[in-house]
Coordinates of N, CA and C in Angstrom, one line a residue:
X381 N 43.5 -41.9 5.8 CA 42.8 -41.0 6.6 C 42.1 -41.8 7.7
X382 N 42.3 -41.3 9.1 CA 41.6 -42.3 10.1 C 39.9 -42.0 10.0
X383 N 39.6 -42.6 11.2 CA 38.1 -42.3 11.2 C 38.4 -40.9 12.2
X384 N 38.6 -40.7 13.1 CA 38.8 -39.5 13.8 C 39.1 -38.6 13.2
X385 N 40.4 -38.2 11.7 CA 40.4 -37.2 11.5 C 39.1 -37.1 10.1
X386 N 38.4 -38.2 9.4 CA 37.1 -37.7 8.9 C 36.4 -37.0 9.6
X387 N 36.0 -37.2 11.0 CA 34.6 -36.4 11.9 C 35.5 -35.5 12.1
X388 N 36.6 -35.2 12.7 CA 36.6 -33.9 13.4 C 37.9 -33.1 12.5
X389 N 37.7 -33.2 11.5 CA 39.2 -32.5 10.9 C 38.2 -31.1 10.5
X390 N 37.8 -30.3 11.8 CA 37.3 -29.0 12.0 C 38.7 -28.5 13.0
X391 N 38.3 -26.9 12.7 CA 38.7 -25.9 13.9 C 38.5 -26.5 15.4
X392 N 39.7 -26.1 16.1 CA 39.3 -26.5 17.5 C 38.1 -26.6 18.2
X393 N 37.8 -24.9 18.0 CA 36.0 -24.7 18.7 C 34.4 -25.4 18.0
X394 N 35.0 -25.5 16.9 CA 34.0 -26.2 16.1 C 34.1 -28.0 16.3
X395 N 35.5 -28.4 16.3 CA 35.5 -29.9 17.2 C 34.7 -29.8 18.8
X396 N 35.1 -28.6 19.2 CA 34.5 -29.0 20.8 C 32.8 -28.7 21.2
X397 N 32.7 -28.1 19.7 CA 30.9 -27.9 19.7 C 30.2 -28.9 19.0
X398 N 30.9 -29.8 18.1 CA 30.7 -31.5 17.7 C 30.3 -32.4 19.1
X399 N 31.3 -32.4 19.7 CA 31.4 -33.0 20.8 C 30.7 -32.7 22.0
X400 N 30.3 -31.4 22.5 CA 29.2 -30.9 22.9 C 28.0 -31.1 22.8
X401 N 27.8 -31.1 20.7 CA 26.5 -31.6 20.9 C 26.4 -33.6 20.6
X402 N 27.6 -34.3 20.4 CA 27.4 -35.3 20.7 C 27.0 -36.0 22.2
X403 N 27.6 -35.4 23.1 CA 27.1 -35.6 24.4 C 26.1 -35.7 25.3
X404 N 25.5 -34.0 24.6 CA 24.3 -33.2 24.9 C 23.1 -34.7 24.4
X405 N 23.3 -35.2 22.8 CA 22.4 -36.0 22.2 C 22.7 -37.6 23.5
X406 N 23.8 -37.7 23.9 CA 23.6 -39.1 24.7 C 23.0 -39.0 26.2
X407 N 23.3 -37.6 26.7 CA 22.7 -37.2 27.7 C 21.4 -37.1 27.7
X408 N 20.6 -36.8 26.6 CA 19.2 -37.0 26.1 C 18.8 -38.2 26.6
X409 N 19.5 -39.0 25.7 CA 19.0 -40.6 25.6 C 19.1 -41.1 27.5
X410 N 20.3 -40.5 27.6 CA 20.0 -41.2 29.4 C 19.5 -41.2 30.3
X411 N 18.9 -39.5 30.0 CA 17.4 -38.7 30.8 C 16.2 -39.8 29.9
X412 N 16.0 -40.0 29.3 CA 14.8 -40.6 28.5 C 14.8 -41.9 29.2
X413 N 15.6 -42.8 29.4 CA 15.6 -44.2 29.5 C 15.6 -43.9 31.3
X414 N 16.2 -43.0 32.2 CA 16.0 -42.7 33.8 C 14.8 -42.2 33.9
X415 N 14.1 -41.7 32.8 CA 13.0 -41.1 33.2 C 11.7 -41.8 32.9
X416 N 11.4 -42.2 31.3 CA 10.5 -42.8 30.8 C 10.4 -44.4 31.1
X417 N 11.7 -45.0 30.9 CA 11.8 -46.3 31.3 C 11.0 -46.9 32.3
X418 N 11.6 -46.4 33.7 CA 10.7 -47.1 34.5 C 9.6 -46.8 35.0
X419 N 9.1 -45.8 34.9 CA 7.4 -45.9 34.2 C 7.1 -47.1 34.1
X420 N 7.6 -47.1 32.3 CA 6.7 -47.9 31.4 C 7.4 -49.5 32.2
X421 N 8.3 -49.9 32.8 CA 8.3 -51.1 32.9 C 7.5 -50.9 34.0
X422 N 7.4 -49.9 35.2 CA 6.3 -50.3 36.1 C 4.7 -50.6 35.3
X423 N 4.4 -49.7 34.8 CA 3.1 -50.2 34.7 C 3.1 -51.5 33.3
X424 N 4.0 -51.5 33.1 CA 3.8 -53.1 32.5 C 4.6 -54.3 33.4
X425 N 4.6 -54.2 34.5 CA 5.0 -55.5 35.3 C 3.9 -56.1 35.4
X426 N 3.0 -56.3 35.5 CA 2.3 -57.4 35.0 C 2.2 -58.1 34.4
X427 N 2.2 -57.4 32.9 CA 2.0 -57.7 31.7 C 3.5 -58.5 31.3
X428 N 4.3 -58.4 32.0 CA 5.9 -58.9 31.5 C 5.5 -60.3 32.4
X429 N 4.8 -60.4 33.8 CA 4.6 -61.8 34.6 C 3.9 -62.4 33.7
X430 N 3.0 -62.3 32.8 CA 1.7 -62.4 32.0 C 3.0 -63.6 31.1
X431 N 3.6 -62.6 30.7 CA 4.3 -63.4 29.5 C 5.6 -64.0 30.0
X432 N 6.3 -64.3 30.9 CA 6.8 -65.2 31.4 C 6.2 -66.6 31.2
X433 N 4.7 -66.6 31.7 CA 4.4 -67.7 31.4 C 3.5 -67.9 30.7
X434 N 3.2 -67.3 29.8 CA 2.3 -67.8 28.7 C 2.7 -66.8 27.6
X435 N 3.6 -66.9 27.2 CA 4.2 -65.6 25.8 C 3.6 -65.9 24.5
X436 N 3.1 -64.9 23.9 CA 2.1 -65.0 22.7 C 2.2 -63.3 22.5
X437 N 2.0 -63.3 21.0 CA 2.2 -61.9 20.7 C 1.0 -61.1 20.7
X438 N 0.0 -61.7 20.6 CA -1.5 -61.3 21.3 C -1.2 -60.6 22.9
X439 N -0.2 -61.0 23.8 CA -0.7 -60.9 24.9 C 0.5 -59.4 24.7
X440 N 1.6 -59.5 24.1 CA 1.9 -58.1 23.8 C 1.1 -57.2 23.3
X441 N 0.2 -57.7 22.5 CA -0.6 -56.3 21.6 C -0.9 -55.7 22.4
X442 N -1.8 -56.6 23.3 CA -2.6 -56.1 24.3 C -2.4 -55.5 25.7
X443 N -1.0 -55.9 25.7 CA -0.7 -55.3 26.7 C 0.1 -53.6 27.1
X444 N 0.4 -53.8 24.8 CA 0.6 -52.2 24.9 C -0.5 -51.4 24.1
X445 N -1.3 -52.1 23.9 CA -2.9 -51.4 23.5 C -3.6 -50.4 24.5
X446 N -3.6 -51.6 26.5 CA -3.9 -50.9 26.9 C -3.3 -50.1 27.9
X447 N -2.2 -49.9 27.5 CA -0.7 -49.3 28.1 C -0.6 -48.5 26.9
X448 N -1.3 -47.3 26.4 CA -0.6 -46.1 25.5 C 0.7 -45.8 25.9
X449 N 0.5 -44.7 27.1 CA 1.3 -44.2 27.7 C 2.8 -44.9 27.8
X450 N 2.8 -45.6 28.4 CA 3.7 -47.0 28.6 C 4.1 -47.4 27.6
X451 N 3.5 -47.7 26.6 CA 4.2 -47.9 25.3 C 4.7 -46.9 24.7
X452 N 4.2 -45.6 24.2 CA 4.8 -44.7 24.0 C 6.2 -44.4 24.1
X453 N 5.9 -44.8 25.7 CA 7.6 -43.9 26.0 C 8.5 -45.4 26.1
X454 N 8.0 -46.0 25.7 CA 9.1 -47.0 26.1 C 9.7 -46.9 24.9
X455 N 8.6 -47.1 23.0 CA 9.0 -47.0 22.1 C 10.0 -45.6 21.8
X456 N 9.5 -44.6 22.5 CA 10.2 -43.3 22.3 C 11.4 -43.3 23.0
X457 N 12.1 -44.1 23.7 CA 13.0 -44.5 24.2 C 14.3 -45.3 23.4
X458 N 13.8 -46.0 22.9 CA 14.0 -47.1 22.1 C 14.4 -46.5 20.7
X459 N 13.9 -45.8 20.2 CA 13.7 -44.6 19.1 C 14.4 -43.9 19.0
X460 N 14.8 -43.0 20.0 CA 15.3 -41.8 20.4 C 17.5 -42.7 20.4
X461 N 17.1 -43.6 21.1 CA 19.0 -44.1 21.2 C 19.4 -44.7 20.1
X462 N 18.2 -45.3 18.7 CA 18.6 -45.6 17.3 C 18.9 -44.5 16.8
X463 N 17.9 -43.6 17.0 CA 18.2 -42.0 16.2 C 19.9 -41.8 16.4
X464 N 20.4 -41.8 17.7 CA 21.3 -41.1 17.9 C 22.8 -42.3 17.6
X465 N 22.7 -43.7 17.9 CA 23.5 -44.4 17.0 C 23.4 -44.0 15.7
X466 N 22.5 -44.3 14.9 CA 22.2 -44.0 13.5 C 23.6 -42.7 13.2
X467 N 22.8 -41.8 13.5 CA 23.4 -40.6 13.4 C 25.3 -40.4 13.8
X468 N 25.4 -41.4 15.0 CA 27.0 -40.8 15.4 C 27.8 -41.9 14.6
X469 N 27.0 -43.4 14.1 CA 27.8 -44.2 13.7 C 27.3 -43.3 11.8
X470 N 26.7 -42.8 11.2 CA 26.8 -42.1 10.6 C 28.4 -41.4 9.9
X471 N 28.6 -40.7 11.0 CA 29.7 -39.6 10.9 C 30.8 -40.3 11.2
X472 N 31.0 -41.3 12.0 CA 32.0 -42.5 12.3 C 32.5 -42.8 10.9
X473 N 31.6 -43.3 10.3 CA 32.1 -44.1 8.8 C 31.8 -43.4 7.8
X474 N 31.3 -42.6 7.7 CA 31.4 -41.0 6.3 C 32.3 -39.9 6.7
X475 N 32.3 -39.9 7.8 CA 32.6 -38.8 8.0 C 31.6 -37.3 8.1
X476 N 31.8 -36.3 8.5 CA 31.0 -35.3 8.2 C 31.0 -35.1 7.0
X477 N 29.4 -34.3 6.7 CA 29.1 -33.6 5.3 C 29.8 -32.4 5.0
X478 N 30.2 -31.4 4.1 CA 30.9 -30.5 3.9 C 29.7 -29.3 4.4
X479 N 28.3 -29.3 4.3 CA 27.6 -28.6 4.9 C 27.5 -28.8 6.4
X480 N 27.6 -30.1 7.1 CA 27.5 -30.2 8.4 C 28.6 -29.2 9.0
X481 N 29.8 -29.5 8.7 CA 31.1 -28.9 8.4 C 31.0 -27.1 8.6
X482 N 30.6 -26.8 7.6 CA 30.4 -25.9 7.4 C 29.5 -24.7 8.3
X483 N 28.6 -25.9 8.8 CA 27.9 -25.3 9.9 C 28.3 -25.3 11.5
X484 N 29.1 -26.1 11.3 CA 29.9 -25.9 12.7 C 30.6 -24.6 13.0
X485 N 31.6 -24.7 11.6 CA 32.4 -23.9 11.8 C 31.5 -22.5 11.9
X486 N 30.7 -22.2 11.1 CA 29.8 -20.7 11.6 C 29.2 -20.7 12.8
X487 N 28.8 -22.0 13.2 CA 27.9 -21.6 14.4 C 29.2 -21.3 15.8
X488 N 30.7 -22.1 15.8 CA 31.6 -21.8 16.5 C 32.0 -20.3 16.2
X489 N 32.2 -19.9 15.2 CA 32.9 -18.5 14.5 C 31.4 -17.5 15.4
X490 N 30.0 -17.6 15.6 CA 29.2 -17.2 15.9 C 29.1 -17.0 17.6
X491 N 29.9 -18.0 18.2 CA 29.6 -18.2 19.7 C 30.8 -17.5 20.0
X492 N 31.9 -17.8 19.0 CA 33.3 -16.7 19.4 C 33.3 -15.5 19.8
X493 N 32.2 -15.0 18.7 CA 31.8 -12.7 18.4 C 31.2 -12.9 19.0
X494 N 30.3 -13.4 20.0 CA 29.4 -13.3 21.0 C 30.1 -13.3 22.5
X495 N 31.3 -14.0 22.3 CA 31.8 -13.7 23.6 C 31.2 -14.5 24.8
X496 N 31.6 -14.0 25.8 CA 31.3 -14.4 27.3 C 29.7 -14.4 27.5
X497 N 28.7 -13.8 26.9 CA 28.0 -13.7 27.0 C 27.0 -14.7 26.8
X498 N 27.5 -15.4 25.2 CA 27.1 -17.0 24.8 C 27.1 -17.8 26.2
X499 N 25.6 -18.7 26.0 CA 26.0 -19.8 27.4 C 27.2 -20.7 27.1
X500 N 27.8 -21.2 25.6 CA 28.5 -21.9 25.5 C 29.7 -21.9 25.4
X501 N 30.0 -20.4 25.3 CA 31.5 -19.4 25.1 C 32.2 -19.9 25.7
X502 N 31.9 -20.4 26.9 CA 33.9 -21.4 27.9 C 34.1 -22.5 27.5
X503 N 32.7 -23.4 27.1 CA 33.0 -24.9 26.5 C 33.5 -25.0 25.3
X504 N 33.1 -23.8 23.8 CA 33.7 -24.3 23.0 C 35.0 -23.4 22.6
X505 N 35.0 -22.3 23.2 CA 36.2 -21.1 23.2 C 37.6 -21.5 24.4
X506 N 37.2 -21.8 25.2 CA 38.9 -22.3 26.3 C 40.2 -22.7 25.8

């Protein structure tokens, strides 16, 4: 059994609502790192010149001590694309749960009887 048919040996609509929300989760990560990234490296460009030439882990503490914000989102950046490796290399090498599974297929079987009306009805019904 390959690794492709472990993750997706679902119903068609329920593979394309996998893949939907695999996307949806990398498109997250891409908005986060276009959005929060350069912030935080702007207002830590200093602090990165700082340690070019004098690197010490003191001069990190403190440079995201007094950079909350900046650190925050950098870490939350940083966080947020382990979460979602974790997670798809997860399903890569186990494969789905029989409850993950299971929830696909109802939440697809769910967007089906909903019809045109569902926002997702063309993407995972076509």
């Amino acid at each position: 059994m390959s690794v492709s048919d472990r993750v997706l040996n679902l119903s068609k609509p329920a593979r394309r609502l996998y893949e939907l929300s695999l996307y949806g989760r990398w498109l997250f990560v891409l908005l986060c790192w276009l959005m929060l990234a350069p912030y935080s490296v702007w207002r830590l460009w200093k602090d990165f010149q700082l340690w070019r030439e004098h690197f010490t882990w003191v001069a990190v503490r403190y440079a995201f001590a007094f950079n909350l914000i900046a650190a925050f989102s950098l870490f939350f950046c940083i966080g947020i694309t382990g979460a979602v490796l974790v997670w798809q290399s997860n399903h890569l090498l186990r494969g789905l749960s029989d409850r993950e599974k299971m929830r696909l297929e109802n939440q697809a079987r769910k967007i089906q009887e909903s019809g045109s009306q569902h926002p997702l009805w063309k993407w995972v019904c076509r």
